[in-house]
Short mmCIF file of C-alpha atoms in Angstrom, two decimals:
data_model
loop_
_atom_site.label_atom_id
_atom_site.label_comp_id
_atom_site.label_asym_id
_atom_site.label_seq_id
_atom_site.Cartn_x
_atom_site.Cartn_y
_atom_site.Cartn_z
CA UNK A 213 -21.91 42.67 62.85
CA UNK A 214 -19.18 44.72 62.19
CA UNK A 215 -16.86 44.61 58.83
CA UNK A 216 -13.26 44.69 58.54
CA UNK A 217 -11.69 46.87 57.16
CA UNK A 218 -10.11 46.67 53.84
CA UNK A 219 -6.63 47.73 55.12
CA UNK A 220 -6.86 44.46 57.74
CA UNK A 221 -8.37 41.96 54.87
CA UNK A 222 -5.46 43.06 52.66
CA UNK A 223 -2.87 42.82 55.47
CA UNK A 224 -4.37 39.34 56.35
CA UNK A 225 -4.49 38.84 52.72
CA UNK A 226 -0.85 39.25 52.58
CA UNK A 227 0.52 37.65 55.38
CA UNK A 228 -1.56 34.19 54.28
CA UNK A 229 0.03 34.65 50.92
CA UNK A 230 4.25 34.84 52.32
CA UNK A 231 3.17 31.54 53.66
CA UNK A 232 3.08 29.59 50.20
CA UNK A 233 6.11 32.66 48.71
CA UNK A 234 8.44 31.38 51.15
CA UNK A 235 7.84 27.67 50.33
CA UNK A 236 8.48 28.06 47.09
CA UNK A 237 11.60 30.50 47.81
CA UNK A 238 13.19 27.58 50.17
CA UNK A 239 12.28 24.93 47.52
CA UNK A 240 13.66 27.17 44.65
CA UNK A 241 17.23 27.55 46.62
CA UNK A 242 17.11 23.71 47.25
CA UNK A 243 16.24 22.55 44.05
CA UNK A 244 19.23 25.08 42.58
CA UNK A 245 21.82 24.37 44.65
CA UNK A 246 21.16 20.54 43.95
CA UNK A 247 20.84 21.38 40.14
CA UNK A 248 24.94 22.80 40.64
CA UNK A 249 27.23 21.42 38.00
CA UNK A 250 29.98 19.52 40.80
CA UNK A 251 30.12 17.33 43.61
CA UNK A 252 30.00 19.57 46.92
CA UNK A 253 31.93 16.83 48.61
CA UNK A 254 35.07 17.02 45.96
CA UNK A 255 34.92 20.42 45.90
CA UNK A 256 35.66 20.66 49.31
CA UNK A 257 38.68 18.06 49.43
CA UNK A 258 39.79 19.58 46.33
CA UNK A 259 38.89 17.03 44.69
CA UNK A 260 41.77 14.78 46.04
CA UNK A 261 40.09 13.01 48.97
CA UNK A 262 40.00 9.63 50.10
CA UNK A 263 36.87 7.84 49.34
CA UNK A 264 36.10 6.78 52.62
CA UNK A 265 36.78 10.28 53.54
CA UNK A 266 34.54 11.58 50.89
CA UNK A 267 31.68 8.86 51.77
CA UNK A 268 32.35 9.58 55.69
CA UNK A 269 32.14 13.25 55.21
CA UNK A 270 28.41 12.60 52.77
CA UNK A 271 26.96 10.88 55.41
CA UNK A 272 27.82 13.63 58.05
CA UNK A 273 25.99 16.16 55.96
CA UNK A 274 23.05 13.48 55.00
CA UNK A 275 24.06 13.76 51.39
CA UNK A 276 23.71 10.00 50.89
CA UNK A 277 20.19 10.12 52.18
CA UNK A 278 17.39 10.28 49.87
CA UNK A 279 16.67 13.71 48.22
CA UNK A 280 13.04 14.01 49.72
CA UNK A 281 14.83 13.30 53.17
CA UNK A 282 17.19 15.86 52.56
CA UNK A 283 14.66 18.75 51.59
CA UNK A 284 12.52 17.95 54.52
CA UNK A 285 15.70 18.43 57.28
CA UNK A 286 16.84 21.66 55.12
CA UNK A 287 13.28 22.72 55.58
CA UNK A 288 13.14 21.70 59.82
CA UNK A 289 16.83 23.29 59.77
CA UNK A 290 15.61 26.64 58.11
CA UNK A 291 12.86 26.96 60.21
CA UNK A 292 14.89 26.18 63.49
CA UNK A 293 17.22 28.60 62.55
CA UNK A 294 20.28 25.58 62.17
CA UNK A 295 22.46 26.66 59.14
CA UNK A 296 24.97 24.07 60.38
CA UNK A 297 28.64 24.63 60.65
CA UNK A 298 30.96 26.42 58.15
CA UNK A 299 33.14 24.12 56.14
CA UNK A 300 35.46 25.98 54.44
CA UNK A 301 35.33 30.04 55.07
CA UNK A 302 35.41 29.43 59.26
CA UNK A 303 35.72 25.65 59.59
CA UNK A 304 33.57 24.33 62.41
CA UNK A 305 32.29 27.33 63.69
CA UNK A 306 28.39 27.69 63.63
CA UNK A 307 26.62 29.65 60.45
CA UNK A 308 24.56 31.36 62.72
CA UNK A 309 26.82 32.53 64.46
CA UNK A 310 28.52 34.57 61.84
CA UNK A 311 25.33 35.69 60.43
CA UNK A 312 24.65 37.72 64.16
CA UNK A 313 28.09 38.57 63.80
CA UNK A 314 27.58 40.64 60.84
CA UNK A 315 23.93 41.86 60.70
CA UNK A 316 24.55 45.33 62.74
CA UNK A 317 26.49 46.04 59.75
CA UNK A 318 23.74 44.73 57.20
CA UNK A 319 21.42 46.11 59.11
CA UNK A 320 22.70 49.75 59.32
CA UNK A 321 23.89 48.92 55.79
CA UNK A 322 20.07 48.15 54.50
CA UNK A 323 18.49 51.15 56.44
CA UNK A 324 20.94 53.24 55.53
CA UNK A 325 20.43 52.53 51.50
CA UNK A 326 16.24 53.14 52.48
CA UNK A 327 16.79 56.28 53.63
CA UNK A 328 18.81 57.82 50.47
CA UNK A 329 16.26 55.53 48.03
CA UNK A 330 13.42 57.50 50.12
CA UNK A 331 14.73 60.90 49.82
CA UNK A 332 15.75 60.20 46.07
CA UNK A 333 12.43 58.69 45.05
CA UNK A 334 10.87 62.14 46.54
CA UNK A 335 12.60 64.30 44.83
CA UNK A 336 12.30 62.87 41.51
CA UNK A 337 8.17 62.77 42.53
CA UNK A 338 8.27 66.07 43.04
CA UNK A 339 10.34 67.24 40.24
CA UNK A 340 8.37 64.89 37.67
CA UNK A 341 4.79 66.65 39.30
CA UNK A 342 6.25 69.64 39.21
CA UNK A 343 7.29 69.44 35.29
CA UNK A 344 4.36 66.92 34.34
CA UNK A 345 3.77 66.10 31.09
CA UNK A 346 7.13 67.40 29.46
CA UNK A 347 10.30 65.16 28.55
CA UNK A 348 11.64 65.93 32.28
CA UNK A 349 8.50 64.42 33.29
CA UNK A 350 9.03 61.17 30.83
CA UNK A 351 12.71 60.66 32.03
CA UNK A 352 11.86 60.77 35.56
CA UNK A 353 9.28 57.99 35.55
CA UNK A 354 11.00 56.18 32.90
CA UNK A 355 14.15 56.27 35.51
CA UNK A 356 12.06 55.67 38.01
CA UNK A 357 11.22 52.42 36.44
#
């Protein structure tokens, strides 16, 4: 029987181990956003609204439901991909739909900011191996850091 290899075990490794990362990420941003000094509600009428308004507009978003209720439809909505729609930057228009909007930009934004961190990070490799073991050395890795 053959073994796997220890590049597969750790990529397996890995990928098993984003599972239980990115249930505690989602729970973190949950727990923090319900942890928020303010009403979400008021904030959003300004603070002035009507309170059938207010209580109308808490049951639309499920805010009156119980909190484990709530973190298991943020969860189903996360995963689905729902973000909802906007409420006060684009009122009524889908989430998601501004998020495809403007990921080209992010995107080209992100790889952009990998390639000049890449080139950067080579140079200062090179230039710290080149001078190891003198200050230029010590103030490369320490602003590598």
């Amino acid at each position: 029987m053959a073994r796997a290899s220890p590049l597969l075990l750790y990529i397996i490794t890995r990928a098993l181990l984003a599972v239980p990362m990115l249930v505690i990420l989602l729970t973190a941003v949950f727990v923090i956003l319900r942890l928020i000094p303010g009403d979400p509600i008021q904030a959003l009428f300004g603070g002035r609204g009507n309170p059938s308004v207010v209580a109308a507009a808490r049951a639309q978003l499920g805010l009156d439901r119980p909190l484990i209720v709530q973190y298991f439809d943020y969860l189903g909505r996360v995963f689905t991909g729902n973000f909802g729609q906007s409420l006060t930057l684009y009122p009524g228009q889908s989430v998601m739909h501004w998020i495809l909007l403007v990921f080209p930009a992010t995107l080209e934004l992100a790889l952009y900011s990998m390639i000049v961190a890449a080139v950067v990070g080579i140079l200062t490799g090179v230039v710290a191996g080149r001078y190891r073991g003198t200050p230029v050395d010590v103030t490369l890795r320490m602003y590598g850091i």
